Short mmCIF file of N, CA and C in Angstrom, two decimals:
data_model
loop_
_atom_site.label_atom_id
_atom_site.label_comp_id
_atom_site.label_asym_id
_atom_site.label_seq_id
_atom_site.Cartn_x
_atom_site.Cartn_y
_atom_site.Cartn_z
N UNK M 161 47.34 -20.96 -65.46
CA UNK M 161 46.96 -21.87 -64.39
C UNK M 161 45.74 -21.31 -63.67
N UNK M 162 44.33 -22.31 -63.09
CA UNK M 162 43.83 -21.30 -62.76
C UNK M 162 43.80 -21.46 -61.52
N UNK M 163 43.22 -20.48 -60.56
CA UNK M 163 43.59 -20.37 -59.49
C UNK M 163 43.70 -21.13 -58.35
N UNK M 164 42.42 -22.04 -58.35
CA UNK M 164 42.48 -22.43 -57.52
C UNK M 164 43.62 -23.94 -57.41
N UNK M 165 44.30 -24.15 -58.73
CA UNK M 165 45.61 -24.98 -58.86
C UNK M 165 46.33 -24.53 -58.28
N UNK M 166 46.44 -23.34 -58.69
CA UNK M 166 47.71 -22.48 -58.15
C UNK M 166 47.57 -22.58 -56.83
N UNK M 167 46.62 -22.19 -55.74
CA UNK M 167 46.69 -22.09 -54.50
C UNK M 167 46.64 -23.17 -53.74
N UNK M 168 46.45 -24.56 -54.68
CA UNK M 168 46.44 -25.59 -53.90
C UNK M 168 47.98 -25.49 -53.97
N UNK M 169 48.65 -25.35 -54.96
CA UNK M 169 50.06 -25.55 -54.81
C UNK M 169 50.91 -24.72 -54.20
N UNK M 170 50.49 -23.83 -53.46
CA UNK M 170 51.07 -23.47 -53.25
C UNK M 170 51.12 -23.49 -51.36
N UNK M 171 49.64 -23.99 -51.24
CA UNK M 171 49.47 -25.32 -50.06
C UNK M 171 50.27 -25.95 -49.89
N UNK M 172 50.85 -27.14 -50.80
CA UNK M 172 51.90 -28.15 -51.13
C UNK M 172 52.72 -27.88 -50.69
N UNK M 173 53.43 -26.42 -51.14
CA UNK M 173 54.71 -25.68 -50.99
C UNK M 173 54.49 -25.36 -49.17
N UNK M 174 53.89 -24.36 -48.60
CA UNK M 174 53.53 -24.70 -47.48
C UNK M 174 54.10 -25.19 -46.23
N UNK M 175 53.10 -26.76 -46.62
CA UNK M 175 53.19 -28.11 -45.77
C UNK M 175 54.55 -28.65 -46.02
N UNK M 176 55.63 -28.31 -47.13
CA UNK M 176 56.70 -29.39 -47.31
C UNK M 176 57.37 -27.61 -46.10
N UNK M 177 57.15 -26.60 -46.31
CA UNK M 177 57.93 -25.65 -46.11
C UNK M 177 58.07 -25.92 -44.49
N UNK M 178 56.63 -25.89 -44.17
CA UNK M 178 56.85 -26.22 -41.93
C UNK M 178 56.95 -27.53 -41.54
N UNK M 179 57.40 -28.37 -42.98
CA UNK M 179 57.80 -29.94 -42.40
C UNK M 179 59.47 -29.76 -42.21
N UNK M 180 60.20 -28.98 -43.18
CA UNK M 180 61.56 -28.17 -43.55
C UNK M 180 61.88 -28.06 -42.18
N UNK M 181 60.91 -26.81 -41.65
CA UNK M 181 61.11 -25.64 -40.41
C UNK M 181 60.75 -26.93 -39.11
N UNK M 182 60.22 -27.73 -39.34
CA UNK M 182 60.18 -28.37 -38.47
C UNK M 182 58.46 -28.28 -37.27
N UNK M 183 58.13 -27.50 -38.16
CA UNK M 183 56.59 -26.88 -37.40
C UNK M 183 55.50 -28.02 -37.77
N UNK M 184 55.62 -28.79 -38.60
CA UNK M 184 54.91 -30.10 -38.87
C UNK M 184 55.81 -31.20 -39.15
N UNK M 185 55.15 -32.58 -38.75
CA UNK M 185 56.46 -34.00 -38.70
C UNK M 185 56.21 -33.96 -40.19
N UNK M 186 56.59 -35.40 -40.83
CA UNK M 186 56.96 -36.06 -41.71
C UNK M 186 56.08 -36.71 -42.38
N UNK M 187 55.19 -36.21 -43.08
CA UNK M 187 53.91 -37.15 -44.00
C UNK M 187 53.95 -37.17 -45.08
N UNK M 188 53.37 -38.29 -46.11
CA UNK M 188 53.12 -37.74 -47.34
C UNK M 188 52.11 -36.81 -47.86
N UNK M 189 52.87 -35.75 -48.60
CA UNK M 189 51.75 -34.57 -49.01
C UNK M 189 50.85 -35.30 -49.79
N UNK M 190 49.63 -34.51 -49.14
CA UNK M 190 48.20 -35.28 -49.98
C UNK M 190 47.21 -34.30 -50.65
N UNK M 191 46.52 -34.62 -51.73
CA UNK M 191 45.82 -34.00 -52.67
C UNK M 191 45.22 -32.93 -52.07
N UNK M 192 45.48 -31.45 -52.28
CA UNK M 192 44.67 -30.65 -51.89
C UNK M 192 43.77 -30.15 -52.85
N UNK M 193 42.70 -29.82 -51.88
CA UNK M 193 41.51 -28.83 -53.31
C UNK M 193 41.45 -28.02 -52.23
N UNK M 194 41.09 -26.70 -52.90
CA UNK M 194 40.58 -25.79 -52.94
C UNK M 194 38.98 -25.06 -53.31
N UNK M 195 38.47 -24.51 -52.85
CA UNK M 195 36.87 -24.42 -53.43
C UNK M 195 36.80 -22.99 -52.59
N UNK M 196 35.72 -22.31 -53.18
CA UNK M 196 34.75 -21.25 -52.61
C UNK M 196 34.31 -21.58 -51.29
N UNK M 197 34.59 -20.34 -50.66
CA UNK M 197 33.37 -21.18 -49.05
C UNK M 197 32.25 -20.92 -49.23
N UNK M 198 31.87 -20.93 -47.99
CA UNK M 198 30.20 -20.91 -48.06
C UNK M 198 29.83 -19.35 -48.07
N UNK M 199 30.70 -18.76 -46.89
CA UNK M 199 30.27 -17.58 -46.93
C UNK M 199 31.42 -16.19 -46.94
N UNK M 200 30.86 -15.72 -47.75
CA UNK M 200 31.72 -13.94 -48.68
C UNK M 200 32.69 -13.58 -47.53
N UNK M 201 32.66 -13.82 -45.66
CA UNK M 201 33.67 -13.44 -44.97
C UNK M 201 34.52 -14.42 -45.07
N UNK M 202 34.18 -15.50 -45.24
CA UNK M 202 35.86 -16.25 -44.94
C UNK M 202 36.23 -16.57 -45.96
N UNK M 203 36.55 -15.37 -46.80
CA UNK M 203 37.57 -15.10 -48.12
C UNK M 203 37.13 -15.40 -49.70
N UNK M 204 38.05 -15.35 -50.21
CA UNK M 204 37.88 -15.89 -51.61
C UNK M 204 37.54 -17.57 -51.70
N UNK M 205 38.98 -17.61 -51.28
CA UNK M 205 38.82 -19.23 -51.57
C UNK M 205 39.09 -19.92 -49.91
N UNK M 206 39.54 -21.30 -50.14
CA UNK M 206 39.50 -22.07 -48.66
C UNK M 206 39.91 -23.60 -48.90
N UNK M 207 40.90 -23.89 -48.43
CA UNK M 207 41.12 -25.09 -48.09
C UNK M 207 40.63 -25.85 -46.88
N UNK M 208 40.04 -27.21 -46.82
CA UNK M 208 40.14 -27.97 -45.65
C UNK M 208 41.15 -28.59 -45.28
N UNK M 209 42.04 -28.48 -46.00
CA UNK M 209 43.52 -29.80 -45.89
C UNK M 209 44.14 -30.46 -44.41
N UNK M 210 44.20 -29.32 -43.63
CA UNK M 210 44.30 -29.67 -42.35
C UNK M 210 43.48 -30.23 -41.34
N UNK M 211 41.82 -30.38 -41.91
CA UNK M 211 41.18 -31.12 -41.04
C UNK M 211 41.14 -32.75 -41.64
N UNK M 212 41.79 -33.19 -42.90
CA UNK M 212 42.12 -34.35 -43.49
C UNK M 212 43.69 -34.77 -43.27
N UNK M 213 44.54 -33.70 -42.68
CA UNK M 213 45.63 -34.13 -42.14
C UNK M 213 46.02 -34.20 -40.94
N UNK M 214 44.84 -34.08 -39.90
CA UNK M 214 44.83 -33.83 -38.64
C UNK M 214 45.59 -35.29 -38.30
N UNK M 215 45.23 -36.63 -38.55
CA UNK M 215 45.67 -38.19 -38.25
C UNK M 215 47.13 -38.35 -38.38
N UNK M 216 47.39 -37.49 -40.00
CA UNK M 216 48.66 -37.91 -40.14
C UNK M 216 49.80 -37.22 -39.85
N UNK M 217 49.41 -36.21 -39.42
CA UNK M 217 50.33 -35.47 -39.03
C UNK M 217 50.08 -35.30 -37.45
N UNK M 218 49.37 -36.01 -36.69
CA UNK M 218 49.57 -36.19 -34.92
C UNK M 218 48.73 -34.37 -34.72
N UNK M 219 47.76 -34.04 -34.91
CA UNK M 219 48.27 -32.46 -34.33
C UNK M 219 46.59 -31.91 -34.87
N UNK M 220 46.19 -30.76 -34.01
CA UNK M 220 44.91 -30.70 -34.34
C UNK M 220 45.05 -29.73 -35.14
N UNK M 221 43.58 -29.73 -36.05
CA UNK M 221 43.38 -29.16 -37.60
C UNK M 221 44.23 -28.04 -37.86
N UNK M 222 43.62 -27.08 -36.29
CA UNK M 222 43.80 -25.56 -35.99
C UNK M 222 45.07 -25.25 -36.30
N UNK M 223 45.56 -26.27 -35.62
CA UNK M 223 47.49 -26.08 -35.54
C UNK M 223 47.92 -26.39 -37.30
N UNK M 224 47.51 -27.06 -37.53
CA UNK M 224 48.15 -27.63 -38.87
C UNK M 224 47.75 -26.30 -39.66
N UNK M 225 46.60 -25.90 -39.92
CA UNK M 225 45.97 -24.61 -40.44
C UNK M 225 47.38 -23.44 -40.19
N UNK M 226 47.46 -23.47 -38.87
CA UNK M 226 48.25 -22.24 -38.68
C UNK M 226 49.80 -22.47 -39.31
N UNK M 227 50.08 -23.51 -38.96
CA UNK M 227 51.67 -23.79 -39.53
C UNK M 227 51.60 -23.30 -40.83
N UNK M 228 50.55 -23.96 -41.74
CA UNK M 228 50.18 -23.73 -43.33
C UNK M 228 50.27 -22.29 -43.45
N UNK M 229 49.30 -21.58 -43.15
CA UNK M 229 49.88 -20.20 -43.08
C UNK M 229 50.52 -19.37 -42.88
N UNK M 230 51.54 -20.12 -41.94
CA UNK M 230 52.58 -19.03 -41.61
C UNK M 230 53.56 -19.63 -42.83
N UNK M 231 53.73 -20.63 -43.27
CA UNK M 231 54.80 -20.95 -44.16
C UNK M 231 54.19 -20.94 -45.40
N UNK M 232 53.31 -20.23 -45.55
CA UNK M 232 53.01 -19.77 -47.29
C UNK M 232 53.79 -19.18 -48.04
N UNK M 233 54.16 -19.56 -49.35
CA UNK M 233 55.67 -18.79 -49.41
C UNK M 233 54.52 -17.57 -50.08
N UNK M 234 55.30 -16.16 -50.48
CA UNK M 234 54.68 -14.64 -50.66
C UNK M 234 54.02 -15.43 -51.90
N UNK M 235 52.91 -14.62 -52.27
CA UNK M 235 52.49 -14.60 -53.85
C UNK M 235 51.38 -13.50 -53.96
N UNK M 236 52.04 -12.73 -55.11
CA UNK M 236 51.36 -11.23 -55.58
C UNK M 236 49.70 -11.57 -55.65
N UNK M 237 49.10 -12.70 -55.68
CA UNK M 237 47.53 -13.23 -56.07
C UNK M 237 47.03 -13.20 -54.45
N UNK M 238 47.38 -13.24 -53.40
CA UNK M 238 47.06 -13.32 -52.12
C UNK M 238 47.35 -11.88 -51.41
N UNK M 239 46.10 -11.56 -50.99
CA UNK M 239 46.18 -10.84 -49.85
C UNK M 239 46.39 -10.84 -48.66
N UNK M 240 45.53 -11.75 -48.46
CA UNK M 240 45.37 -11.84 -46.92
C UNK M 240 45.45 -13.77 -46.85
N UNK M 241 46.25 -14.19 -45.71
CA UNK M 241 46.19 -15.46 -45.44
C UNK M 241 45.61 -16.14 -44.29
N UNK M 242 44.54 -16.88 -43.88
CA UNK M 242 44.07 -17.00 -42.35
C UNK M 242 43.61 -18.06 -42.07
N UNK M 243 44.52 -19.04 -40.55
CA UNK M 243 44.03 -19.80 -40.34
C UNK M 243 42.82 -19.95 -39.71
N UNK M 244 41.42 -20.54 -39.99
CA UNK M 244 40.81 -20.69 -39.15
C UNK M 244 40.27 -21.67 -38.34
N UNK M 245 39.63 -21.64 -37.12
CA UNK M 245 38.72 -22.96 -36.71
C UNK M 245 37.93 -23.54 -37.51
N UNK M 246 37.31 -24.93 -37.36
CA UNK M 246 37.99 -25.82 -36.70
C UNK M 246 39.55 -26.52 -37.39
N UNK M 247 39.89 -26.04 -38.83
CA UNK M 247 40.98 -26.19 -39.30
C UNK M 247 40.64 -25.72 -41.35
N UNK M 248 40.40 -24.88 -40.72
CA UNK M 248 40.41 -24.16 -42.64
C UNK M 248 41.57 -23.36 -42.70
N UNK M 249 42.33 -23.06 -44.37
CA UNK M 249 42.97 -21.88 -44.66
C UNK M 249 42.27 -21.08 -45.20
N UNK M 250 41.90 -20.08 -45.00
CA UNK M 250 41.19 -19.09 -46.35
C UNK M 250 42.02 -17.68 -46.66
N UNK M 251 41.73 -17.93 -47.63
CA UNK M 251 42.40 -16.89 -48.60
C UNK M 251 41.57 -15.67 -49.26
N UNK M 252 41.92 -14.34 -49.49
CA UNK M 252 41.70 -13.28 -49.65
C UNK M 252 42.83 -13.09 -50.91
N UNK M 253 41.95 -12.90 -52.26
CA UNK M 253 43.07 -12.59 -53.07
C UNK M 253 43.20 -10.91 -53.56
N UNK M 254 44.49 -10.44 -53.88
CA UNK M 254 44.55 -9.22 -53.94
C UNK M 254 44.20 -8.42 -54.93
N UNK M 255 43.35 -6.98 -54.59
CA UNK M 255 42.71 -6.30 -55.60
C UNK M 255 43.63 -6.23 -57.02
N UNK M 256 44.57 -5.76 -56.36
CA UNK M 256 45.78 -5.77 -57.94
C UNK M 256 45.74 -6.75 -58.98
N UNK M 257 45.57 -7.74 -57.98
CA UNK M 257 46.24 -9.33 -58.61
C UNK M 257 44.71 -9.61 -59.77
N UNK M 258 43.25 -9.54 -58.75
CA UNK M 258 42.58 -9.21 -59.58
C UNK M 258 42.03 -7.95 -60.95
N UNK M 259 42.34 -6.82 -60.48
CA UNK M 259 42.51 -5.85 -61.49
C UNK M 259 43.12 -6.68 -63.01
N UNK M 260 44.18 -6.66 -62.81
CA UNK M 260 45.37 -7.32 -63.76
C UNK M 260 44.73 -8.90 -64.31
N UNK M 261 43.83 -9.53 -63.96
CA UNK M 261 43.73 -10.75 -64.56
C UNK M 261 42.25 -10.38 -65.66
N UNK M 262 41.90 -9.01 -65.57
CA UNK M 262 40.58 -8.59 -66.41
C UNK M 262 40.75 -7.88 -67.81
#
């Protein structure tokens, strides 16, 4: 799978996880992508998902960002997880995880 599937899905997983916990209402999960950012500090990769779910889920980007991250379930490919302004996730994947995929 390559990665950036994987980390959208695991986005997916996520958003259904702090709809569970109750940290986000009730929407239908919607297509996430994933892409490179612009720039080498804010991580490997990066979702916008939360500034496209800001409407449907009542709640600003930031917040939605943060819920997403705190309910990421673990995965050995991620290092570091971080919500940021105005509503990005970015991701930091782990040296190991890369070592091991070469």
């Amino acid at each position: 799978m390559q990665i950036k599937n994987h980390l959208a899905a695991l986005v997916k997983q996520a958003i259904t996880n702090a709809q569970r916990a109750q940290a986000l209402p009730a929407f239908p999960l919607p297509a996430v992508f994933v892409e490179r950012p612009q720039k080498k500090e804010w991580g490997d990769f990066a979702t916008a998902a939360p500034l496209k779910l800001a409407r449907d889920a009542k709640r600003a980007p930031l917040q939605i960002a943060q819920a997403i991250a705190a309910h990421l379930p673990p995965d050995e490919a991620i290092a570091q997880v971080e919500a940021c302004a105005p509503g990005f996730v970015n991701f930091t994947l782990s040296d190991a995880w890369l070592a091991r995929q070469v």
